[in-house]
């Protein structure tokens, strides 16, 4: 087990007054948002708004020009995040099991220990029986589940999912969203999702931060108090109303 | 396994038929025009004389094989060392690449006798010449291979907390494998030719010096027998490289 225990949730993550300029382009301008521990928080915004830049800031591969990022008021520590990139980024030269254990091995766990820890979790991801397969033998949905498994087993306080289902076909995407929602029973891990899919945001999130087009700032924050599970049937009246609200806000943002 | 053999045979037969047709045309051409064997011997004569000279051919094949493999080992290790250095310190690339490119522009015909002059008639000048010829393709293959790493995989590893060295070992090195083997297959075909050329410029034994002697004795049949042997050697080495790739990259087999 990790020193944090299972599903450590960390504290409240806060971004305040963040500005990022790349070359001549202002990417983020006075962006502020917070993420409550254990919550599923979505950063929703138009394509090219600079959503992925926020993850770069959190992961420390980019420093903001202004503003600060804190966890419970203190600067970020390393080993806080487990990151899932847009494409699955599975290594073609590693079998599925070794791809899933990658993060644990990088943390210094022995290969045998990492395998022993990950193997019993594979059925939950629908990957049992595929641990010896190469990534290119799997369908897009299975690859994405393997990438999610690789992210979750790292047992970091916060998961960062960068448009995880963007490359999937509509039906597989729906399956994966439903599956991800089912994973949030029990003690949920703090999750930050980046997406431009409005329906995905409403279906999965506790809270949605809506970004403006570039230079991005948070236009409005929506709480999503809808009961779960939400993806078992067609969207409810309340969900559709919220979708329309968000859409309206987006449109207004466009005209100003 | 048996299926694989059948597939290999069914893939190979057009090439085999083409080679057989070429040899048949050569044989018939020589016989029908009553060609002087001191000018152009028939394939059957080449085979026959080569068989009679098998002991001396074998004795001359071994030094050539030795020079090829030793030179190749030298160029592989230096190319790997330089490629890793360039990967970790990209400015080195700008400093070193012009030198390496110039090394590739040197005409082997002119360089080979000089290298023999400097290092004598032993194995060393052959090793150096083989290394000179094969170093650059291997270096380029490795440097390009490291660079071809998917950026998302590298970013993922860094997000997991991997060091630069960790990213190199877990992502850049395996990403370079297909490039490495492509370079290996190309340079192995140069390697045998380079070894023979080095011997041609001066050697005690080897296929190169055997060819030179046979030519001076007006024995084109023995020249061609040695040429066929060097081709066979190259093909075997090429096949070994392909086999090595097959074994080293099992994920490419599916």
Coordinates of C-alpha atoms in Angstrom, one line a residue:
Chain A
X1 CA 0.0 0.0 0.0
X2 CA 1.1 3.6 -0.5
X3 CA 1.9 5.8 2.4
X4 CA -1.3 7.8 1.6
X5 CA -3.6 4.8 1.9
X6 CA -6.0 4.0 -0.9
X7 CA -7.4 6.9 -2.9
X8 CA -5.8 9.8 -1.0
X9 CA -7.7 12.9 -1.9
X10 CA -5.2 15.6 -1.0
X11 CA -6.7 19.0 -0.1
X12 CA -8.3 21.9 -2.0
X13 CA -6.4 22.7 -5.1
X14 CA -6.5 26.4 -6.1
X15 CA -5.3 28.3 -9.1
X16 CA -5.4 32.1 -8.6
X17 CA -4.8 34.8 -11.1
X18 CA -2.9 32.6 -13.5
X19 CA -1.5 34.3 -16.6
X20 CA 0.5 32.5 -19.3
X21 CA 1.9 34.0 -22.5
X22 CA 3.5 31.9 -25.2
X23 CA 5.5 34.0 -27.6
X24 CA 3.1 36.7 -28.7
X25 CA 0.0 34.8 -27.7
X26 CA -1.8 35.2 -24.4
X27 CA -3.0 31.7 -23.6
X28 CA -4.4 32.2 -20.0
X29 CA -5.4 35.5 -18.6
X30 CA -6.2 35.9 -14.9
X31 CA -7.6 32.4 -14.6
X32 CA -8.8 31.3 -11.2
X33 CA -10.5 28.1 -10.2
X34 CA -10.5 25.6 -7.3
X35 CA -10.9 21.9 -7.1
X36 CA -12.4 20.3 -4.0
X37 CA -10.9 17.1 -2.6
X38 CA -12.7 14.0 -3.8
X39 CA -14.6 15.9 -6.5
X40 CA -14.9 15.3 -10.2
X41 CA -14.2 18.7 -11.7
X42 CA -14.3 19.5 -15.4
X43 CA -12.6 22.2 -17.3
X44 CA -14.8 22.8 -20.3
X45 CA -13.9 25.1 -23.1
X46 CA -13.7 25.5 -26.8
X47 CA -10.9 23.8 -28.8
X48 CA -7.6 25.7 -28.6
X49 CA -8.6 27.7 -25.5
X50 CA -5.6 26.6 -23.5
X51 CA -7.1 23.8 -21.5
X52 CA -4.1 21.6 -21.8
X53 CA -1.8 24.5 -20.7
X54 CA -3.5 24.3 -17.3
X55 CA -2.3 20.7 -16.9
X56 CA 1.2 21.7 -18.0
X57 CA 1.1 24.2 -15.2
X58 CA -0.1 21.6 -12.6
X59 CA 2.6 19.1 -13.8
X60 CA 5.3 21.7 -13.5
X61 CA 6.5 21.5 -17.1
X62 CA 5.5 25.2 -17.5
X63 CA 5.7 28.1 -15.0
X64 CA 3.0 30.7 -15.0
X65 CA 3.9 34.3 -15.8
X66 CA 1.7 35.5 -13.0
X67 CA -0.5 33.9 -10.3
X68 CA -0.1 31.0 -7.9
X69 CA -1.1 27.4 -7.6
X70 CA -1.6 26.0 -4.1
X71 CA -2.8 22.9 -2.3
X72 CA -4.5 23.8 1.0
X73 CA -2.6 27.1 0.8
X74 CA 0.8 25.5 0.4
X75 CA 2.9 25.2 -2.8
X76 CA 2.4 22.0 -4.8
X77 CA 4.5 18.9 -3.8
X78 CA 5.7 16.5 -6.5
X79 CA 3.9 13.1 -6.8
X80 CA 0.5 14.8 -6.5
X81 CA -0.9 14.0 -9.9
X82 CA -1.5 11.0 -12.2
X83 CA -1.8 12.2 -15.8
X84 CA -3.6 10.7 -18.7
X85 CA -2.7 12.3 -22.1
X86 CA -5.1 12.9 -25.0
X87 CA -3.9 9.9 -26.9
X88 CA -3.5 6.8 -24.9
X89 CA 0.3 6.9 -25.1
X90 CA 0.6 3.2 -24.5
X91 CA 4.1 2.0 -25.3
X92 CA 3.9 -0.4 -28.2
X93 CA 6.9 -2.4 -26.9
X94 CA 5.3 -3.2 -23.6
X95 CA 2.6 -5.7 -23.1
X96 CA -0.7 -4.4 -21.6
X97 CA 0.2 -5.5 -18.1
X98 CA 3.6 -3.8 -18.3
X99 CA 2.0 -0.6 -19.7
X100 CA -0.4 -0.5 -16.7
X101 CA 2.5 -1.0 -14.2
X102 CA 4.6 1.7 -15.8
X103 CA 3.9 4.4 -13.3
X104 CA 4.6 2.2 -10.3
X105 CA 7.9 1.1 -11.9
X106 CA 8.9 4.7 -12.4
X107 CA 8.1 5.3 -8.7
X108 CA 10.7 2.7 -8.0
X109 CA 8.5 -0.3 -7.3
X110 CA 10.0 -3.6 -8.5
X111 CA 8.5 -5.1 -11.6
X112 CA 7.2 -8.2 -9.7
X113 CA 5.6 -6.1 -6.9
X114 CA 4.0 -3.8 -9.4
X115 CA 2.5 -6.8 -11.3
X116 CA 1.3 -8.4 -8.2
X117 CA -0.5 -5.2 -7.2
X118 CA -2.0 -4.5 -10.7
X119 CA -3.1 -8.0 -11.8
X120 CA -6.1 -8.3 -9.4
X121 CA -7.3 -4.8 -10.6
X122 CA -7.4 -5.7 -14.3
X123 CA -10.9 -7.3 -14.3
X124 CA -12.3 -4.0 -13.1
X125 CA -11.0 -2.4 -16.3
X126 CA -12.2 -5.3 -18.5
X127 CA -8.6 -6.2 -19.3
X128 CA -8.4 -9.7 -17.6
X129 CA -7.1 -12.2 -20.1
X130 CA -5.4 -9.4 -22.1
X131 CA -2.5 -8.7 -19.8
X132 CA -0.1 -10.5 -22.3
X133 CA -1.4 -8.7 -25.4
X134 CA 0.4 -6.0 -27.2
X135 CA -1.4 -2.6 -27.3
X136 CA -1.9 -2.7 -31.1
X137 CA -3.9 -6.0 -30.6
X138 CA -6.5 -4.1 -28.6
X139 CA -9.5 -2.0 -29.7
X140 CA -9.5 1.8 -29.1
X141 CA -11.8 1.4 -26.1
X142 CA -9.7 -1.2 -24.5
X143 CA -6.5 0.8 -25.1
X144 CA -8.2 3.7 -23.4
X145 CA -9.2 1.6 -20.5
X146 CA -5.6 0.4 -20.2
X147 CA -4.4 4.0 -20.2
X148 CA -7.0 4.8 -17.5
X149 CA -5.8 1.8 -15.5
X150 CA -2.2 3.0 -15.8
X151 CA -3.4 6.4 -14.4
X152 CA -5.5 5.1 -11.6
X153 CA -3.1 2.4 -10.2
X154 CA -0.5 5.1 -9.5
X155 CA -2.7 6.0 -6.5
X156 CA -1.9 9.7 -6.7
X157 CA -4.1 12.2 -4.9
X158 CA -5.4 13.8 -8.1
X159 CA -6.0 12.4 -11.6
X160 CA -5.6 14.7 -14.6
X161 CA -7.6 13.4 -17.6
X162 CA -6.9 15.4 -20.8
X163 CA -9.8 14.7 -23.2
X164 CA -9.4 11.0 -22.6
X165 CA -12.3 9.9 -24.9
X166 CA -11.8 12.4 -27.7
X167 CA -10.3 9.9 -30.1
X168 CA -13.0 7.3 -29.6
X169 CA -16.1 6.7 -31.7
X170 CA -19.4 7.9 -30.3
X171 CA -20.6 4.5 -29.0
X172 CA -17.3 3.5 -27.4
X173 CA -17.0 7.0 -25.9
X174 CA -20.5 6.5 -24.3
X175 CA -19.5 3.1 -22.9
X176 CA -16.3 4.5 -21.4
X177 CA -18.1 7.5 -19.8
X178 CA -20.6 5.1 -18.3
X179 CA -17.7 2.9 -17.1
X180 CA -15.9 5.9 -15.6
X181 CA -19.0 7.0 -13.8
X182 CA -19.4 3.5 -12.3
X183 CA -15.8 3.7 -11.0
X184 CA -16.8 6.6 -8.8
X185 CA -18.9 4.5 -6.4
X186 CA -17.3 4.3 -3.0
X187 CA -14.4 6.6 -2.1
X188 CA -13.8 8.7 -5.3
X189 CA -10.4 10.0 -6.2
X190 CA -10.1 13.7 -7.0
X191 CA -10.4 14.0 -10.8
X192 CA -9.9 16.9 -13.1
X193 CA -11.2 16.3 -16.6
X194 CA -10.5 18.5 -19.6
X195 CA -13.0 18.3 -22.4
X196 CA -14.9 20.2 -25.0
X197 CA -17.8 17.8 -24.9
X198 CA -20.6 19.6 -23.2
X199 CA -22.7 16.4 -22.6
X200 CA -19.7 14.5 -21.2
X201 CA -19.0 17.4 -18.8
X202 CA -22.6 17.4 -17.5
X203 CA -22.8 13.6 -17.2
X204 CA -19.6 13.2 -15.2
X205 CA -18.9 16.3 -13.2
X206 CA -19.7 17.6 -9.7
X207 CA -18.5 21.0 -10.9
X208 CA -17.8 22.5 -14.3
X209 CA -15.5 25.5 -14.9
X210 CA -16.4 27.0 -18.3
X211 CA -13.5 28.7 -20.1
X212 CA -13.6 31.5 -22.5
X213 CA -11.9 31.4 -25.9
X214 CA -8.3 32.4 -25.8
X215 CA -7.0 34.2 -23.8
X216 CA -8.8 31.8 -21.4
X217 CA -10.3 32.7 -18.1
X218 CA -13.1 31.0 -16.2
X219 CA -16.4 32.6 -17.5
X220 CA -18.6 30.8 -15.1
X221 CA -18.6 27.9 -12.7
X222 CA -21.6 25.5 -12.7
X223 CA -22.4 23.0 -9.9
X224 CA -24.0 19.8 -11.1
X225 CA -26.3 18.6 -8.3
X226 CA -27.8 15.9 -10.5
X227 CA -28.3 12.4 -8.9
X228 CA -26.0 9.6 -10.1
X229 CA -25.8 7.4 -12.0
X230 CA -26.6 9.8 -14.8
X231 CA -25.7 7.7 -17.9
X232 CA -28.0 4.8 -17.4
X233 CA -30.9 6.5 -19.3
X234 CA -31.4 9.4 -21.6
X235 CA -30.4 12.8 -20.1
X236 CA -33.0 14.1 -17.7
X237 CA -34.8 17.5 -18.0
X238 CA -32.5 19.0 -15.4
X239 CA -29.4 17.8 -17.3
X240 CA -30.7 19.2 -20.6
X241 CA -31.5 22.5 -18.9
X242 CA -28.0 22.7 -17.5
X243 CA -26.5 21.9 -20.9
X244 CA -28.6 24.7 -22.4
X245 CA -27.4 27.1 -19.7
X246 CA -23.8 26.3 -20.4
X247 CA -24.4 26.7 -24.1
X248 CA -26.0 30.1 -23.6
X249 CA -23.1 31.3 -21.6
X250 CA -20.7 30.1 -24.2
X251 CA -22.6 31.9 -27.0
X252 CA -22.7 35.2 -24.9
X253 CA -18.9 34.8 -24.4
X254 CA -18.5 34.6 -28.2
X255 CA -20.4 37.9 -28.8
X256 CA -18.6 40.0 -26.2
Chain B
X1 CA 6.5 -22.7 -38.0
X2 CA 5.7 -24.9 -41.1
X3 CA 3.3 -22.3 -42.3
X4 CA 5.9 -19.6 -41.9
X5 CA 8.3 -21.7 -44.0
X6 CA 5.6 -22.2 -46.7
X7 CA 4.9 -18.5 -46.7
X8 CA 8.6 -17.7 -47.0
X9 CA 9.0 -20.1 -49.9
X10 CA 6.0 -18.7 -51.7
X11 CA 7.3 -15.2 -51.2
X12 CA 10.8 -16.0 -52.3
X13 CA 10.1 -18.0 -55.5
X14 CA 9.8 -15.0 -57.9
X15 CA 13.2 -13.8 -56.8
X16 CA 14.7 -17.3 -57.1
X17 CA 13.1 -17.7 -60.5
X18 CA 14.5 -14.3 -61.7
X19 CA 18.1 -15.2 -60.5
X20 CA 17.8 -18.7 -62.1
X21 CA 16.6 -17.1 -65.4
X22 CA 19.5 -14.7 -65.4
X23 CA 22.1 -17.4 -64.8
X24 CA 20.5 -19.6 -67.5
X25 CA 20.7 -16.7 -70.0
X26 CA 24.3 -16.1 -69.1
X27 CA 25.2 -19.8 -69.5
X28 CA 23.4 -20.1 -72.9
X29 CA 24.8 -16.8 -74.1
X30 CA 28.4 -18.0 -73.4
X31 CA 27.9 -21.4 -74.9
X32 CA 26.1 -20.2 -78.1
X33 CA 28.7 -17.5 -78.8
X34 CA 31.6 -19.8 -77.9
X35 CA 32.9 -17.2 -75.4
X36 CA 36.5 -17.5 -74.3
X37 CA 36.4 -18.5 -70.6
X38 CA 39.4 -16.2 -70.0
X39 CA 37.1 -13.3 -70.9
X40 CA 33.7 -14.4 -69.5
X41 CA 33.4 -17.9 -68.0
X42 CA 30.0 -19.7 -67.8
X43 CA 28.3 -19.9 -64.4
X44 CA 28.9 -23.6 -64.4
X45 CA 32.7 -23.1 -64.9
X46 CA 32.7 -20.5 -62.1
X47 CA 31.0 -23.0 -59.8
X48 CA 33.3 -25.8 -60.8
X49 CA 36.5 -23.8 -60.4
X50 CA 35.2 -22.2 -57.2
X51 CA 34.6 -25.7 -55.8
X52 CA 38.1 -26.9 -56.7
X53 CA 39.5 -23.8 -55.0
X54 CA 37.2 -24.2 -52.0
X55 CA 40.0 -24.6 -49.5
X56 CA 41.9 -21.4 -50.5
X57 CA 38.5 -19.5 -50.8
X58 CA 37.6 -20.5 -47.3
X59 CA 41.0 -19.5 -45.9
X60 CA 40.5 -16.1 -47.5
X61 CA 36.9 -15.7 -46.5
X62 CA 37.6 -15.9 -42.8
X63 CA 39.8 -12.8 -42.5
X64 CA 37.2 -10.8 -44.5
X65 CA 34.5 -12.0 -42.2
X66 CA 36.6 -11.2 -39.2
X67 CA 37.4 -7.7 -40.5
X68 CA 33.7 -7.1 -41.3
X69 CA 32.4 -8.1 -37.9
X70 CA 35.2 -6.4 -35.9
X71 CA 34.8 -3.2 -37.9
X72 CA 31.1 -3.4 -37.5
X73 CA 31.3 -3.9 -33.8
X74 CA 33.6 -0.9 -33.6
X75 CA 31.3 1.4 -35.6
X76 CA 28.2 0.2 -33.6
X77 CA 29.7 1.0 -30.2
X78 CA 31.1 4.4 -31.3
X79 CA 27.9 5.3 -33.2
X80 CA 25.8 4.3 -30.1
X81 CA 28.1 6.4 -27.8
X82 CA 28.0 9.4 -30.0
X83 CA 24.2 9.1 -30.6
X84 CA 23.5 9.0 -26.8
X85 CA 25.9 11.9 -26.3
X86 CA 24.1 13.9 -29.0
X87 CA 20.7 13.0 -27.5
X88 CA 21.6 14.3 -24.1
X89 CA 23.5 17.4 -25.4
X90 CA 21.9 18.5 -28.7
X91 CA 24.4 21.2 -29.4
X92 CA 26.9 18.4 -30.0
X93 CA 25.0 17.5 -33.0
X94 CA 25.8 20.8 -34.7
X95 CA 29.4 20.5 -33.8
X96 CA 29.9 16.9 -34.8
X97 CA 27.6 16.2 -37.8
X98 CA 29.6 18.3 -40.3
X99 CA 32.7 16.3 -39.4
X100 CA 30.8 13.0 -39.8
X101 CA 29.2 14.1 -43.1
X102 CA 32.7 15.0 -44.4
X103 CA 33.9 11.5 -43.4
X104 CA 31.3 10.1 -45.7
X105 CA 32.5 12.2 -48.7
X106 CA 36.0 10.7 -48.6
X107 CA 36.5 8.5 -51.7
X108 CA 37.3 5.0 -50.4
X109 CA 39.5 4.4 -53.4
X110 CA 41.9 7.1 -52.2
X111 CA 41.6 6.6 -48.5
X112 CA 42.0 2.8 -48.4
X113 CA 45.7 2.8 -49.6
X114 CA 46.5 5.6 -47.1
X115 CA 45.0 3.7 -44.2
X116 CA 47.0 0.7 -45.2
X117 CA 50.1 2.8 -45.4
X118 CA 49.5 4.2 -41.9
X119 CA 48.4 1.0 -40.2
X120 CA 50.1 -1.8 -42.1
X121 CA 48.9 -5.0 -43.8
X122 CA 47.2 -6.4 -40.7
X123 CA 43.6 -6.5 -39.5
X124 CA 43.5 -3.0 -38.1
X125 CA 43.2 -0.9 -41.3
X126 CA 40.4 -3.2 -42.5
X127 CA 38.5 -2.7 -39.2
X128 CA 39.0 1.0 -39.4
X129 CA 37.7 1.2 -43.0
X130 CA 34.7 -0.9 -42.3
X131 CA 34.0 1.3 -39.3
X132 CA 34.4 4.5 -41.3
X133 CA 31.9 3.3 -43.9
X134 CA 29.3 2.0 -41.5
X135 CA 29.5 4.5 -38.7
X136 CA 27.5 7.3 -40.3
X137 CA 24.4 5.3 -41.3
X138 CA 24.3 3.8 -37.8
X139 CA 24.7 7.2 -36.1
X140 CA 22.0 8.8 -38.2
X141 CA 19.6 5.9 -37.6
X142 CA 20.1 6.0 -33.8
X143 CA 19.9 9.8 -33.5
X144 CA 16.8 9.9 -35.7
X145 CA 15.4 7.0 -33.7
X146 CA 15.8 8.7 -30.4
X147 CA 14.2 11.8 -31.8
X148 CA 11.2 9.8 -33.1
X149 CA 10.0 9.1 -29.6
X150 CA 6.3 10.0 -29.3
X151 CA 6.2 13.3 -27.4
X152 CA 3.1 12.1 -25.5
X153 CA 5.0 9.1 -24.1
X154 CA 7.9 11.3 -23.0
X155 CA 5.5 13.8 -21.4
X156 CA 3.7 11.0 -19.6
X157 CA 6.9 9.6 -18.2
X158 CA 8.0 13.1 -17.0
X159 CA 4.5 13.5 -15.3
X160 CA 5.2 10.2 -13.6
X161 CA 8.4 11.7 -12.2
X162 CA 10.9 10.0 -14.5
X163 CA 14.3 11.6 -14.8
X164 CA 15.9 12.5 -18.2
X165 CA 17.8 9.2 -17.9
X166 CA 14.6 7.3 -17.1
X167 CA 12.8 8.8 -20.1
X168 CA 15.8 7.8 -22.3
X169 CA 15.9 4.2 -21.1
X170 CA 12.1 3.6 -21.0
X171 CA 11.0 5.6 -24.1
X172 CA 13.8 6.9 -26.4
X173 CA 15.9 3.7 -26.5
X174 CA 13.0 1.4 -27.4
X175 CA 11.6 4.0 -29.8
X176 CA 14.9 3.9 -31.7
X177 CA 14.8 0.1 -32.3
X178 CA 13.1 0.1 -35.7
X179 CA 15.4 2.8 -36.9
X180 CA 18.4 1.0 -35.5
X181 CA 17.6 -2.2 -37.4
X182 CA 16.9 -0.3 -40.6
X183 CA 20.3 1.2 -40.3
X184 CA 21.8 -2.1 -39.4
X185 CA 20.4 -3.8 -42.6
X186 CA 21.7 -0.9 -44.8
X187 CA 25.2 -0.7 -43.3
X188 CA 25.8 -4.5 -43.1
X189 CA 25.6 -4.5 -46.9
X190 CA 28.2 -1.8 -47.1
X191 CA 30.4 -3.5 -44.5
X192 CA 31.5 -6.5 -46.6
X193 CA 32.2 -4.3 -49.6
X194 CA 34.3 -2.0 -47.5
X195 CA 36.3 -4.9 -46.0
X196 CA 37.0 -6.3 -49.5
X197 CA 38.1 -2.9 -50.7
X198 CA 40.4 -2.5 -47.8
X199 CA 42.0 -5.9 -48.6
X200 CA 42.3 -4.9 -52.2
X201 CA 44.4 -2.0 -51.1
X202 CA 46.8 -4.3 -49.4
X203 CA 46.5 -7.4 -47.3
X204 CA 48.2 -10.8 -46.7
X205 CA 44.9 -12.7 -46.9
X206 CA 41.3 -12.0 -47.5
X207 CA 38.7 -12.2 -50.4
X208 CA 39.9 -8.8 -51.6
X209 CA 43.5 -9.9 -52.1
X210 CA 42.3 -13.2 -53.5
X211 CA 40.3 -11.3 -56.2
X212 CA 43.3 -9.1 -57.0
X213 CA 45.5 -12.1 -57.5
X214 CA 43.0 -14.0 -59.5
X215 CA 42.5 -11.0 -61.8
X216 CA 46.3 -10.6 -62.2
X217 CA 46.5 -14.3 -63.2
X218 CA 43.7 -13.9 -65.8
X219 CA 41.3 -16.1 -63.9
X220 CA 37.9 -14.3 -64.2
X221 CA 36.2 -17.5 -63.1
X222 CA 38.0 -17.4 -59.7
X223 CA 37.2 -13.6 -59.5
X224 CA 33.6 -14.4 -60.0
X225 CA 33.6 -17.3 -57.6
X226 CA 35.0 -15.0 -54.9
X227 CA 32.5 -12.3 -55.8
X228 CA 29.7 -14.8 -55.4
X229 CA 31.1 -15.8 -52.1
X230 CA 31.2 -12.2 -50.8
X231 CA 27.6 -11.7 -52.0
X232 CA 26.5 -14.9 -50.1
X233 CA 28.3 -13.5 -47.0
X234 CA 26.5 -10.2 -47.3
X235 CA 23.1 -12.0 -47.7
X236 CA 23.8 -14.2 -44.7
X237 CA 24.7 -11.1 -42.5
X238 CA 21.6 -9.3 -43.9
X239 CA 19.5 -12.3 -42.9
X240 CA 21.0 -12.4 -39.5
X241 CA 20.2 -8.7 -39.0
X242 CA 16.6 -9.4 -40.0
X243 CA 16.4 -12.4 -37.7
X244 CA 17.8 -10.2 -34.8
X245 CA 15.1 -7.6 -35.5
X246 CA 12.4 -10.3 -35.5
X247 CA 13.6 -11.5 -32.1
X248 CA 14.2 -8.1 -30.5
X249 CA 10.9 -6.6 -31.5
X250 CA 8.2 -9.3 -30.7
X251 CA 5.4 -6.7 -30.8
X252 CA 6.0 -6.1 -34.5
X253 CA 5.1 -9.7 -35.2
X254 CA 1.4 -9.5 -34.5

